[in-house]
Coordinates of C-alpha atoms in Angstrom, one line a residue:
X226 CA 158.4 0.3 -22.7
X227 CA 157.8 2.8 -20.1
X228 CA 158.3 6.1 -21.7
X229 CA 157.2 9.6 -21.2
X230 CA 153.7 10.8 -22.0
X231 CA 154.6 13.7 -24.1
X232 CA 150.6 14.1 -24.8
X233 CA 150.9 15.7 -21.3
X234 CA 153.6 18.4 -22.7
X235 CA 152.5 21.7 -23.5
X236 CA 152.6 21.6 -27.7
X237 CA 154.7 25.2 -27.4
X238 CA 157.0 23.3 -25.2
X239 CA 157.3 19.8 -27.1
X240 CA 159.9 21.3 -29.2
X241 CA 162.2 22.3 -27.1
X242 CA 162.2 18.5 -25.7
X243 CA 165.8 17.2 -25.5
X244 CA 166.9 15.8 -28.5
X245 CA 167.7 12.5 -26.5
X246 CA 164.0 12.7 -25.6
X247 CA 162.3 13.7 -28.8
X248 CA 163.2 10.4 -30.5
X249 CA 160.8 9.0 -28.1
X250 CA 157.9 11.8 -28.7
X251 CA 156.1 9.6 -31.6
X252 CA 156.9 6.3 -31.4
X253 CA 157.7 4.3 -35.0
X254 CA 156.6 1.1 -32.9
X255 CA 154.0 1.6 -30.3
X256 CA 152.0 -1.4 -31.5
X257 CA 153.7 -4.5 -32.7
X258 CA 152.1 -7.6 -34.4
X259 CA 153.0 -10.8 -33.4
X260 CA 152.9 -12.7 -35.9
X261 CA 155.0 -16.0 -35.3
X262 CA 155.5 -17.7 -32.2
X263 CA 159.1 -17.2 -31.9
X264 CA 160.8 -13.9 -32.1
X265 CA 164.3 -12.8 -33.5
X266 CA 163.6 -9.5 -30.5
X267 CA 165.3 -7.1 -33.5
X268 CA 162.7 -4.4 -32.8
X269 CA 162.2 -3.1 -29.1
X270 CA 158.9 -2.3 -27.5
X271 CA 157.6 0.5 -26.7
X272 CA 154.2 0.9 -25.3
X273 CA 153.5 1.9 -22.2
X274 CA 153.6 -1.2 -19.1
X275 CA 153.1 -0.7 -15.4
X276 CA 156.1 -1.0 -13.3
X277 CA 154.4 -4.2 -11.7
X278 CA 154.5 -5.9 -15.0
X279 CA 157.8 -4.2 -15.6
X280 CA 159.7 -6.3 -13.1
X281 CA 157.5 -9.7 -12.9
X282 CA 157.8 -10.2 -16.7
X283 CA 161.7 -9.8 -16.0
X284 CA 161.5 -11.5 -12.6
X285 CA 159.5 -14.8 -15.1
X286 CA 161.7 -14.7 -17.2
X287 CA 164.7 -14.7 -15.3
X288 CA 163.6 -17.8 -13.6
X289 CA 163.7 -19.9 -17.1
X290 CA 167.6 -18.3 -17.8
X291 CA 168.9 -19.1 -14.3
X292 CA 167.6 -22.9 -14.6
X293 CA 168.6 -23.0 -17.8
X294 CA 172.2 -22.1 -16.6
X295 CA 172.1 -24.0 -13.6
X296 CA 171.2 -27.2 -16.4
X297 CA 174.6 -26.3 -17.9
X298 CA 176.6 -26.1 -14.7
X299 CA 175.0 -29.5 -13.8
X300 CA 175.8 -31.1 -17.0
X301 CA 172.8 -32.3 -17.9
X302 CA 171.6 -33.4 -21.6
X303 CA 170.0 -31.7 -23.9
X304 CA 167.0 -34.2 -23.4
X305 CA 167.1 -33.6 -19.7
X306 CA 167.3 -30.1 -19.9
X307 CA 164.1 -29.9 -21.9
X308 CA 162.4 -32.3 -20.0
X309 CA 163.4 -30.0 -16.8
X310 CA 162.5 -26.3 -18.4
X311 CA 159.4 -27.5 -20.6
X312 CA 157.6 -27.6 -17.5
X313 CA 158.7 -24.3 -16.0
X314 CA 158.0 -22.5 -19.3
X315 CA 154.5 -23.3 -19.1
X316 CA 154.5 -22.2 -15.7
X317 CA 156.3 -18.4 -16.0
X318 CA 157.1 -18.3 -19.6
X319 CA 154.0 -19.9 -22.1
X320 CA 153.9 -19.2 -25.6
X321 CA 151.2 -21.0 -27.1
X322 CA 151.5 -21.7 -31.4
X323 CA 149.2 -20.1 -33.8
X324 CA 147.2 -23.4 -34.1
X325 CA 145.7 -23.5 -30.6
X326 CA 143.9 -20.1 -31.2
X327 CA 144.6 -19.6 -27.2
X328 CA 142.9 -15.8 -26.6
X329 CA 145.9 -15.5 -24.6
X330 CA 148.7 -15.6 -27.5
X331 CA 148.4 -11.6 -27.5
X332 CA 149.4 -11.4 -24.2
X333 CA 152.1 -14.3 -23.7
X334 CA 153.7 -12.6 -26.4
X335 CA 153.9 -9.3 -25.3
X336 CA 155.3 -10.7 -22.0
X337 CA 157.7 -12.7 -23.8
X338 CA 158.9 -9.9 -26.2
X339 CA 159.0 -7.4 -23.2
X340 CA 160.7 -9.6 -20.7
X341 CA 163.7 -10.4 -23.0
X342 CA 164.3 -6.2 -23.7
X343 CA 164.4 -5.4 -20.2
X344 CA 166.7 -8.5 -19.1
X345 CA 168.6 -7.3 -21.9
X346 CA 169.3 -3.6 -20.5
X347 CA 170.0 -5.4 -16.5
X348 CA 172.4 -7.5 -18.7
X349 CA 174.4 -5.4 -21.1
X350 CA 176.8 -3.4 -18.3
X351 CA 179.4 -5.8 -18.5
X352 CA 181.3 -8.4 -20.8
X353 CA 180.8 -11.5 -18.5
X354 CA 177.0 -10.8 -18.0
X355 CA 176.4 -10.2 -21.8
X356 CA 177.9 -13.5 -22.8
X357 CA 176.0 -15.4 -20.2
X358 CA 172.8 -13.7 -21.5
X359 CA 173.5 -14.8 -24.6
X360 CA 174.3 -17.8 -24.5
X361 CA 171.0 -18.7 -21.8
X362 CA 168.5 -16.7 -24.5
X363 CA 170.2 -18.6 -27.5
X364 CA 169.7 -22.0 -25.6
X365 CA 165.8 -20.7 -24.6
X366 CA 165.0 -20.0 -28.2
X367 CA 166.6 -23.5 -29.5
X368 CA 164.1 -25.1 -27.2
X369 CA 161.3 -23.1 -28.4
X370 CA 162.4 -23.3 -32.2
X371 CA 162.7 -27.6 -32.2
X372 CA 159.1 -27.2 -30.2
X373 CA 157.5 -25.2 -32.5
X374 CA 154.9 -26.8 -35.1
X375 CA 157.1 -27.5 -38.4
X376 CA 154.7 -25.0 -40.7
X377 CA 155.0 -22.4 -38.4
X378 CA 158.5 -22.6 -38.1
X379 CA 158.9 -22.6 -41.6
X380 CA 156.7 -19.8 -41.5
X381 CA 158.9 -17.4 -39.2
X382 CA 162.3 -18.6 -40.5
X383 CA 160.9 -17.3 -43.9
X384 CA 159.9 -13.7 -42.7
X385 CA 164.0 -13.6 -42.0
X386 CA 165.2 -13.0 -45.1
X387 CA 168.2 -14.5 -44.0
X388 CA 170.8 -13.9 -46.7
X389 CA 171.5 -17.6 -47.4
X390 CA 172.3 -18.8 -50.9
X391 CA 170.9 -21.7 -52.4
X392 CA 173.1 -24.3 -54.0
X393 CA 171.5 -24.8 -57.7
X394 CA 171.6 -27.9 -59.4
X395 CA 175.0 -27.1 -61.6
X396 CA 176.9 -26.7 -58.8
X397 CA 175.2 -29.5 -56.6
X398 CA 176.3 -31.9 -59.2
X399 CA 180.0 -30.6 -59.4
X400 CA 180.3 -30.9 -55.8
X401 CA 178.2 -34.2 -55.6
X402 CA 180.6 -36.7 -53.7
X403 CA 182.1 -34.1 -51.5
X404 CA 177.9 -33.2 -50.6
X405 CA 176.9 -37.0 -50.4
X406 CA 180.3 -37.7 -48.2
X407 CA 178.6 -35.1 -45.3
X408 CA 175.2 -36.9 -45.2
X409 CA 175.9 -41.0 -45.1
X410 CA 173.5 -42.7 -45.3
X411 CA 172.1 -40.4 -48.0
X412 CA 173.2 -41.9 -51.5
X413 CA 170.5 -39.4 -53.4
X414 CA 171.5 -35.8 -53.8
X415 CA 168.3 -34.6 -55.1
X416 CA 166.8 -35.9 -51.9
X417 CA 168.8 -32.8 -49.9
X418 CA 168.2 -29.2 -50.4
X419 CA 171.9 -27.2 -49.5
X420 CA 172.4 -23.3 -48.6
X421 CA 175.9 -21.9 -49.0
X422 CA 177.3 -19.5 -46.2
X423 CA 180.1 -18.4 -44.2
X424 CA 181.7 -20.6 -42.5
X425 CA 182.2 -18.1 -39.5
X426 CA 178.6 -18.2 -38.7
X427 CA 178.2 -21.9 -38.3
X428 CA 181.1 -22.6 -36.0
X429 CA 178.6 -25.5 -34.3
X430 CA 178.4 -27.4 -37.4
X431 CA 181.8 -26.8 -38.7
X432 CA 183.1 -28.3 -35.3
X433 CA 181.0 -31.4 -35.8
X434 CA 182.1 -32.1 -39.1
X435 CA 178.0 -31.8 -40.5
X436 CA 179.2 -29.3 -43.6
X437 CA 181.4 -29.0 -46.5
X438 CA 184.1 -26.5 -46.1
X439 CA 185.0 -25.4 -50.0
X440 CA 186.3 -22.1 -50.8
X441 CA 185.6 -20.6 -47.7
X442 CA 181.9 -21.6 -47.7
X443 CA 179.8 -23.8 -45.6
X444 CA 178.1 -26.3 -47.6
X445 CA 174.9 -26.4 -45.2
X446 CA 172.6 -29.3 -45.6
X447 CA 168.5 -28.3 -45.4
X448 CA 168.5 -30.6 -42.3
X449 CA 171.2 -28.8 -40.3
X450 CA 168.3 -25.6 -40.2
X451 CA 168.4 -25.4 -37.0
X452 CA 172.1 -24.8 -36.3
X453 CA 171.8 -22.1 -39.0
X454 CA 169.3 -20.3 -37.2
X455 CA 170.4 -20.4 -33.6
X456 CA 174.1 -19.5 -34.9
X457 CA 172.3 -16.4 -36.5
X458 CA 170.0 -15.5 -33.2
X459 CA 172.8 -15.8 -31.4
X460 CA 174.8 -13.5 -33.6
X461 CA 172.7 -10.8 -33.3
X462 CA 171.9 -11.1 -30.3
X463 CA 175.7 -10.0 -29.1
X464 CA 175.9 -7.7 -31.6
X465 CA 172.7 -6.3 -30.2
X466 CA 174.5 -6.5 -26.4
X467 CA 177.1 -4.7 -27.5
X468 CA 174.9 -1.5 -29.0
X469 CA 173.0 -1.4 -26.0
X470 CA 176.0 -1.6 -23.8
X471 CA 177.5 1.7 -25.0
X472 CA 174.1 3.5 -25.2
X473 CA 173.3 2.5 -21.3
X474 CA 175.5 5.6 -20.3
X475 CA 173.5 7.8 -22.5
X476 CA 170.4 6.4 -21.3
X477 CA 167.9 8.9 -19.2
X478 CA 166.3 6.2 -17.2
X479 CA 163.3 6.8 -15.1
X480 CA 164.8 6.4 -11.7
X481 CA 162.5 3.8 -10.3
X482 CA 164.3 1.3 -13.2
X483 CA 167.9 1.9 -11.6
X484 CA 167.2 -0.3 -8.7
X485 CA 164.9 -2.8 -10.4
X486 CA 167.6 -2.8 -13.4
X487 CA 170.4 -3.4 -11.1
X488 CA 168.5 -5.7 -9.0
X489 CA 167.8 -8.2 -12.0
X490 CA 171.5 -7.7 -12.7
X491 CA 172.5 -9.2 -9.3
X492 CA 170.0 -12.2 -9.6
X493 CA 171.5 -13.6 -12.6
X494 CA 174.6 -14.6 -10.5
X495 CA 172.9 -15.9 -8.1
X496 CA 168.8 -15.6 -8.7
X497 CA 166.1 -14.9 -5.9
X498 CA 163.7 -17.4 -5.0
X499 CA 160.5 -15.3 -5.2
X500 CA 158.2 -17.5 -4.6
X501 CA 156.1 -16.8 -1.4
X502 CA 157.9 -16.8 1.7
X503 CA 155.5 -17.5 4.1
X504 CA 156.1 -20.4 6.8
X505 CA 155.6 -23.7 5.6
X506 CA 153.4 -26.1 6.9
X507 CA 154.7 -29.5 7.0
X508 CA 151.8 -31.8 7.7
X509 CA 152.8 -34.5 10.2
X510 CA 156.2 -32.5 11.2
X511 CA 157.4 -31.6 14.9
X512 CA 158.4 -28.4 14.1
X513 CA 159.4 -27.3 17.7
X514 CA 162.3 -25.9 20.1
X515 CA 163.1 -29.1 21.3
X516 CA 162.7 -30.9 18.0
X517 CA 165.4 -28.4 16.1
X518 CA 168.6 -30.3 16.9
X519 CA 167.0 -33.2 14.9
X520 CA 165.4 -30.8 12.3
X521 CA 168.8 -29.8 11.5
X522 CA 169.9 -32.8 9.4
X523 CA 167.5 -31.4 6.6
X524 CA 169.4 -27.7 7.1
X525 CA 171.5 -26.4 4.5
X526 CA 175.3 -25.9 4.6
X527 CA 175.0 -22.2 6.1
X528 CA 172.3 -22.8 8.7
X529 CA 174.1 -26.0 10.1
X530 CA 177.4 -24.0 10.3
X531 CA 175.0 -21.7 12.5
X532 CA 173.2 -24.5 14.6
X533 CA 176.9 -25.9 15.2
X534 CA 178.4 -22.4 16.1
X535 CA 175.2 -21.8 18.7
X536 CA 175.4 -24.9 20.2
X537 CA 179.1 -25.1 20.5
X538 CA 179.7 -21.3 22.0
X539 CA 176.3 -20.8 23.7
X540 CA 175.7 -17.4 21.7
X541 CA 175.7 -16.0 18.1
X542 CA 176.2 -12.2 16.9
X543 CA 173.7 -10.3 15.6
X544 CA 173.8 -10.9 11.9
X545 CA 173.9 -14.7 12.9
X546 CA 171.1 -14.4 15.1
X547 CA 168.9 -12.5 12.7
X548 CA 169.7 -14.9 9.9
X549 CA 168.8 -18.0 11.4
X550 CA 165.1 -16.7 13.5
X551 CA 164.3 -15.9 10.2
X552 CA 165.1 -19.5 8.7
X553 CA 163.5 -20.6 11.3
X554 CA 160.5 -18.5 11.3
X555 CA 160.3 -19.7 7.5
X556 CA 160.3 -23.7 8.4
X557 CA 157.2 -23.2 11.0
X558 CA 158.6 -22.8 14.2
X559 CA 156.2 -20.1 15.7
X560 CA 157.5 -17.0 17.8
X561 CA 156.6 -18.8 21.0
X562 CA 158.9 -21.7 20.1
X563 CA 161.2 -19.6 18.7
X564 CA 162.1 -18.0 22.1
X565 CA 162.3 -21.1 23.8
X566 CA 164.9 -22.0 21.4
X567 CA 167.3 -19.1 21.9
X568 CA 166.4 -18.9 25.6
X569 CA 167.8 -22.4 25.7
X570 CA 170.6 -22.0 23.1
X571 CA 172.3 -18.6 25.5
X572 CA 172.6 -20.7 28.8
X573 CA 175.3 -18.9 30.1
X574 CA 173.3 -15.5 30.4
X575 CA 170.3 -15.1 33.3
X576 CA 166.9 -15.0 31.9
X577 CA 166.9 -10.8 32.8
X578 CA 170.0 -10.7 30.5
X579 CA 167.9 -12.2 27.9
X580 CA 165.0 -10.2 28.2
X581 CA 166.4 -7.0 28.2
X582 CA 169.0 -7.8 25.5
X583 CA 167.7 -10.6 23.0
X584 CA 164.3 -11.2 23.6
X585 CA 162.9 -8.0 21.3
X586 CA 164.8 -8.7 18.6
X587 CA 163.2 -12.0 17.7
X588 CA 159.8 -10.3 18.6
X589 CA 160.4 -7.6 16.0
X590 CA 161.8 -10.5 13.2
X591 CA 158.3 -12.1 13.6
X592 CA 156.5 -8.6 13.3
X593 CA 155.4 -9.0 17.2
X594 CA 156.6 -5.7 17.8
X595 CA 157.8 -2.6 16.2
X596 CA 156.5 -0.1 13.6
X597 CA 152.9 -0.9 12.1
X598 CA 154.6 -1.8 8.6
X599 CA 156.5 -3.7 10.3
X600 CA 153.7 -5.3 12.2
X601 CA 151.4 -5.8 8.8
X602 CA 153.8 -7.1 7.1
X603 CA 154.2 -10.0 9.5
X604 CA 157.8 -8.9 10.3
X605 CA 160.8 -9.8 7.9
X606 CA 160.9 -12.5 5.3
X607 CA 163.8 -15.4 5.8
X608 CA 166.6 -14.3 3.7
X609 CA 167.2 -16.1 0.1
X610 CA 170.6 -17.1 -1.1
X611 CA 171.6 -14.1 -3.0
X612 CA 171.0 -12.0 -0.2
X613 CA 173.0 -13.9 2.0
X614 CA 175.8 -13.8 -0.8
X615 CA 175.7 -10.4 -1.3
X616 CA 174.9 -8.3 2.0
X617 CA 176.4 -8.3 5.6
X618 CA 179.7 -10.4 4.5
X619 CA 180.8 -11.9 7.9
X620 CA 183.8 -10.4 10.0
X621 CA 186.2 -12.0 12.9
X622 CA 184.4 -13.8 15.2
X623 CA 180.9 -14.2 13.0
X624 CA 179.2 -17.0 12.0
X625 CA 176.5 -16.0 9.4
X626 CA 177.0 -15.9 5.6
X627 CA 177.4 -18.5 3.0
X628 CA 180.1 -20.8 3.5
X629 CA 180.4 -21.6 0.4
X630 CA 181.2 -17.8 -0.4
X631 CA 182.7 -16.4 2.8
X632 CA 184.9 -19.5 3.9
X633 CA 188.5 -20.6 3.0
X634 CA 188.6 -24.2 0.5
X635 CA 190.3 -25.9 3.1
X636 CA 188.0 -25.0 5.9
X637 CA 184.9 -25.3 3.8
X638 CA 186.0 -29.2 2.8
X639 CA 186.4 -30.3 6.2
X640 CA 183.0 -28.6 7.3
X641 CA 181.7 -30.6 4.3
X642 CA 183.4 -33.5 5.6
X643 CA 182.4 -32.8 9.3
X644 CA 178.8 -32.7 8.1
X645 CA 179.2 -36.2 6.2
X646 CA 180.0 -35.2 2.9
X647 CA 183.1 -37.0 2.6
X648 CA 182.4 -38.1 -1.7
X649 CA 185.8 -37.0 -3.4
X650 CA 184.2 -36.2 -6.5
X651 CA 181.3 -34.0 -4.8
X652 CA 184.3 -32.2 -3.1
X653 CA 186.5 -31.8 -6.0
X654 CA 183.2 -30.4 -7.9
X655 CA 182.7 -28.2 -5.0
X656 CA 185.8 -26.7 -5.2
X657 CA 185.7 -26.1 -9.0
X658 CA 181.9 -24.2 -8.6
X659 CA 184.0 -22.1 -6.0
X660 CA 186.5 -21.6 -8.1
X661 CA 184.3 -20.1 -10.9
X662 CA 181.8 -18.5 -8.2
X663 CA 179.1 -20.6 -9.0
X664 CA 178.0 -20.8 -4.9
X665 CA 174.5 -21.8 -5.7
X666 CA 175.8 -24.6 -7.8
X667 CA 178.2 -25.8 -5.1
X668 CA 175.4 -25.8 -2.5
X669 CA 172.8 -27.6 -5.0
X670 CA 175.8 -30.3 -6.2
X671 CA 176.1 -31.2 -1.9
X672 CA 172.3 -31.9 -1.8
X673 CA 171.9 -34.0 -4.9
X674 CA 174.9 -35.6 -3.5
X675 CA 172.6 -36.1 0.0
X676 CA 169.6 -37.3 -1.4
X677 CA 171.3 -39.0 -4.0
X678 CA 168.7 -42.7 -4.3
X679 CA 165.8 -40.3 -2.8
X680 CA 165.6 -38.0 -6.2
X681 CA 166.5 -41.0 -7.8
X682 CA 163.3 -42.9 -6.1
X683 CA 160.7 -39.3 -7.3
X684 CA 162.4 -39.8 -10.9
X685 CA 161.9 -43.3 -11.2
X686 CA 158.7 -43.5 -9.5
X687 CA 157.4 -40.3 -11.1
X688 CA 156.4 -39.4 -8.1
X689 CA 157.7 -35.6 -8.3
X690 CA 158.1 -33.5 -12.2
X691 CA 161.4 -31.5 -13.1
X692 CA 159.4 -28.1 -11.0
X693 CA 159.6 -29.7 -8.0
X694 CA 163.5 -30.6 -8.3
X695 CA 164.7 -27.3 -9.8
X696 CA 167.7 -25.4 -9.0
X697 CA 167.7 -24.9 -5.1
X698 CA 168.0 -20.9 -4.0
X699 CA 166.8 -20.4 -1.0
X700 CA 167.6 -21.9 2.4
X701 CA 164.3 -22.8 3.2
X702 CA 163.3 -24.5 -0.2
X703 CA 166.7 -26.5 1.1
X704 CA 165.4 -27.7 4.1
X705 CA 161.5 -28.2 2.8
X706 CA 162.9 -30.2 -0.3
X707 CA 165.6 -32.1 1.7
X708 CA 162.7 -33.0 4.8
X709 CA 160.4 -34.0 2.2
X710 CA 162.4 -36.5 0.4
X711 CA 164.3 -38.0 3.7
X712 CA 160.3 -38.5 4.7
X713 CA 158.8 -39.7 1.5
X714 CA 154.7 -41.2 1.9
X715 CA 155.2 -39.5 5.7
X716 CA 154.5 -36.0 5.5
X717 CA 153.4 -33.9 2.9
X718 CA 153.4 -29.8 2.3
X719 CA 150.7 -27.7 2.2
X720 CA 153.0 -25.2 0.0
X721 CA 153.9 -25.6 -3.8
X722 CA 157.1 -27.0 -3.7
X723 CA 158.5 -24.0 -6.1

């Protein structure tokens, strides 16, 4: 992937490269064919890519895995699941079949093979995140395998040279009833081709009772394919985890990876929305000081606990302060408005004490004042979920942070229940996302809960696709998505709703 250029060494010097380094000199690989569609990712890449491409290929991809999860956690079907991602995939993640002789398969290709090998290094530090990986790239690839075009897939599961024995006919026929029992319906043998393996490696179809167990084989009908080849993927996929976990320590990695590597790493828990986070534009919305109280029906659980603590003590610290200007800088309300509001929220301080103390501060989060980086870049961006999970956790006394992380069960019920979320089996599935630190799930589980006959009404309807009702994970897509759908045919966005 991104390697040394060792034509820049001096050829006296080359062979004194480290031996850790000279495997890398003259690369077995540097140009791979892409044959099929799909890919069993057995042989890493290892051109050269810029570190642009380096971390949006990842960034794509990780988009598909954490919906993908999130479609798990939620319990959804496998038919609603597909009919959630498909769209997405053509959005971050396309890989177009042989057959549409798209001049882009070279390219969606690359990004796709590339993209899985450098999730695969973020992912490989630790047990937990290994399995998760996994399991998301095993589901990925059986959506992509039952999608692809039947010759092709016959095409690429050939090129495997999987080591799968065929049944012949002698043995067919002395196992005949025991064969026909596992198909009913099917009263022809001949009409079935079978492969014998391990049972071990189809643990899916021996659980379903879809093969015959005999002599410590798995009688596999031809039908049952695709079990047979996910099983394997996923197979060597973990065994593939578990190599690259014990080289990572060896690894000499270019040090502008590390952070990018261990950034990924921290997404998968809880992903970044990083979609543009420019202010929204809310055609036919009040989006105003005096407006805010009302606004805040349509806030997420973190920036309500906020709005309450403000308006019940007259004053937030810092971290609380700096979190919510930048929510609200991110829903529209401009910097003049913006001072108004916290002018009016501190009432028990004189307008001096404002000036001198507060006043900047919001100034500087809209990129009013301060550094000229600071001032071209427009100030700082409204913080996404997983940085509110995972920087600044709250002390005594502060109100910022993600309830759903930094509170106690019993206190984040009843601010559930103070809010109006008062559905025992939302709470009870609140508390079991909190108990297996699925925050993000917790949050999205409330809003469904919410807008319950409103997503109902876009699904129905078909007014809104499975992009615009993905897994919610940033505080602002919270409040766009919930305003939206609370004001359906009243207002519309001038933002993609991704």
């Amino acid at each position: 992937m991104i390697r040394q250029d060792t034509t820049r060494v001096d050829s006296k010097r080359r062979a004194a490269l480290d031996p850790k380094r000279r495997q890398f000199a003259n690369s077995l690989h540097s140009e791979i064919a892409y044959d099929h569609r799909l890919n069993f990712y057995e042989v890493p890449p290892t051109q050269e890519i810029t570190l642009e491409n380096f971390e949006q290929w990842a960034i794509d991809r990780l988009r598909i895995l954490a919906e993908l999860e999130a479609c798990s956690f939620r319990n959804k079907t496998a038919a609603e699941t597909d009919a959630h991602i498909k769209p997405l995939l053509d959005k971050y993640l396309p890989l177009s079949s042989n057959a549409s002789s798209s001049s882009s398969i070279p390219v969606e290709r690359k990004k796709d093979h590339y993209s899985h090998f450098i999730l695969r290094l973020a992912f490989s530090s630790t047990d937990e995140l290994r399995r998760r990986f996994a399991r998301v790239e095993s589901t990925l690839f059986k959506i992509r395998f039952q999608d692809d075009d039947a010759k092709e897939r016959r095409s690429f599961v050939e090129s495997l040279n999987f080591d799968w024995e065929v049944v012949d006919e002698t043995e067919k026929r002395e196992l005949a009833s025991n064969l026909l029992a596992v198909i009913p319906g099917n009263r022809r043998l001949d009409d079935e081709g079978w492969f014998k393996v391990d049972w071990e490696r189809v643990p899916e179809l021996v659980e379903g009772r879809r093969v015959l167990l005999w002599a410590g084989k798995a009688y596999v009908p031809s039908k049952e394919q695709l079990s047979m080849v996910v099983s394997e993927f996923s197979t060597r996929l973990e065994h593939a985890l578990e190599v690259t976990s014990r080289a990572l320590p060896r690894l000499d990695e270019d040090d502008r990876l590390k952070p990018i590597l261990s950034h990924l790493s921290k997404n998968f828990s809880t992903p970044t929305d990083f979609a543009s986070t420019e202010s929204l534009q809310l055609a036919g919305a009040t989006i105003n000081a005096a407006n805010i109280d009302n606004l805040s029906q349509h806030f997420p659980l973190c920036m309500k606990n906020l709005h309450m603590n403000l308006r019940k003590n007259n004053h937030l610290k810092h971290y609380g302060r700096l979190q919510y200007t930048l929510f609200l800088k991110g829903i529209g309300l401009n910097l003049e408005e913006c001072l108004i509001f916290w002018r009016n929220g501190f009432k028990n301080i004189t307008d001096d004490h404002f000036n001198k103390e507060y006043r900047y501060n919001v100034r500087h989060a809209y990129g009013e004042v301060g550094g000229d980086q600071n001032r071209r870049g427009r100030g700082y961006s409204p913080y996404s979920c997983q940085k509110i999970l995972t920087e600044n956790p709250p002390g005594s006394g502060d109100s910022h942070g993600c309830p759903y992380r930094h509170f106690g069960v019993d206190n984040l019920i009843n601010l559930l229940q103070v809010t109006g979320v008062t559905d025992r089996d939302v709470l009870r599935g609140v508390k079991e996302d909190i108990a297996s630190k699925r925050y993000h799930i917790a949050c999205n589980r409330v809003f469904d809960s919410v807008h319950r006959s409103e997503i109902k009404k876009v699904k129905d309807e078909n007014i809104w696709g499975p992009a615009e009702l993905d897994t919610i994970i940033h505080p602002n897509t919270y409040f766009k998505r919930s305003f939206l759908l609370k004001n359906l045919g009243k207002v519309s966005a001038d933002v993609d709703m991704g």
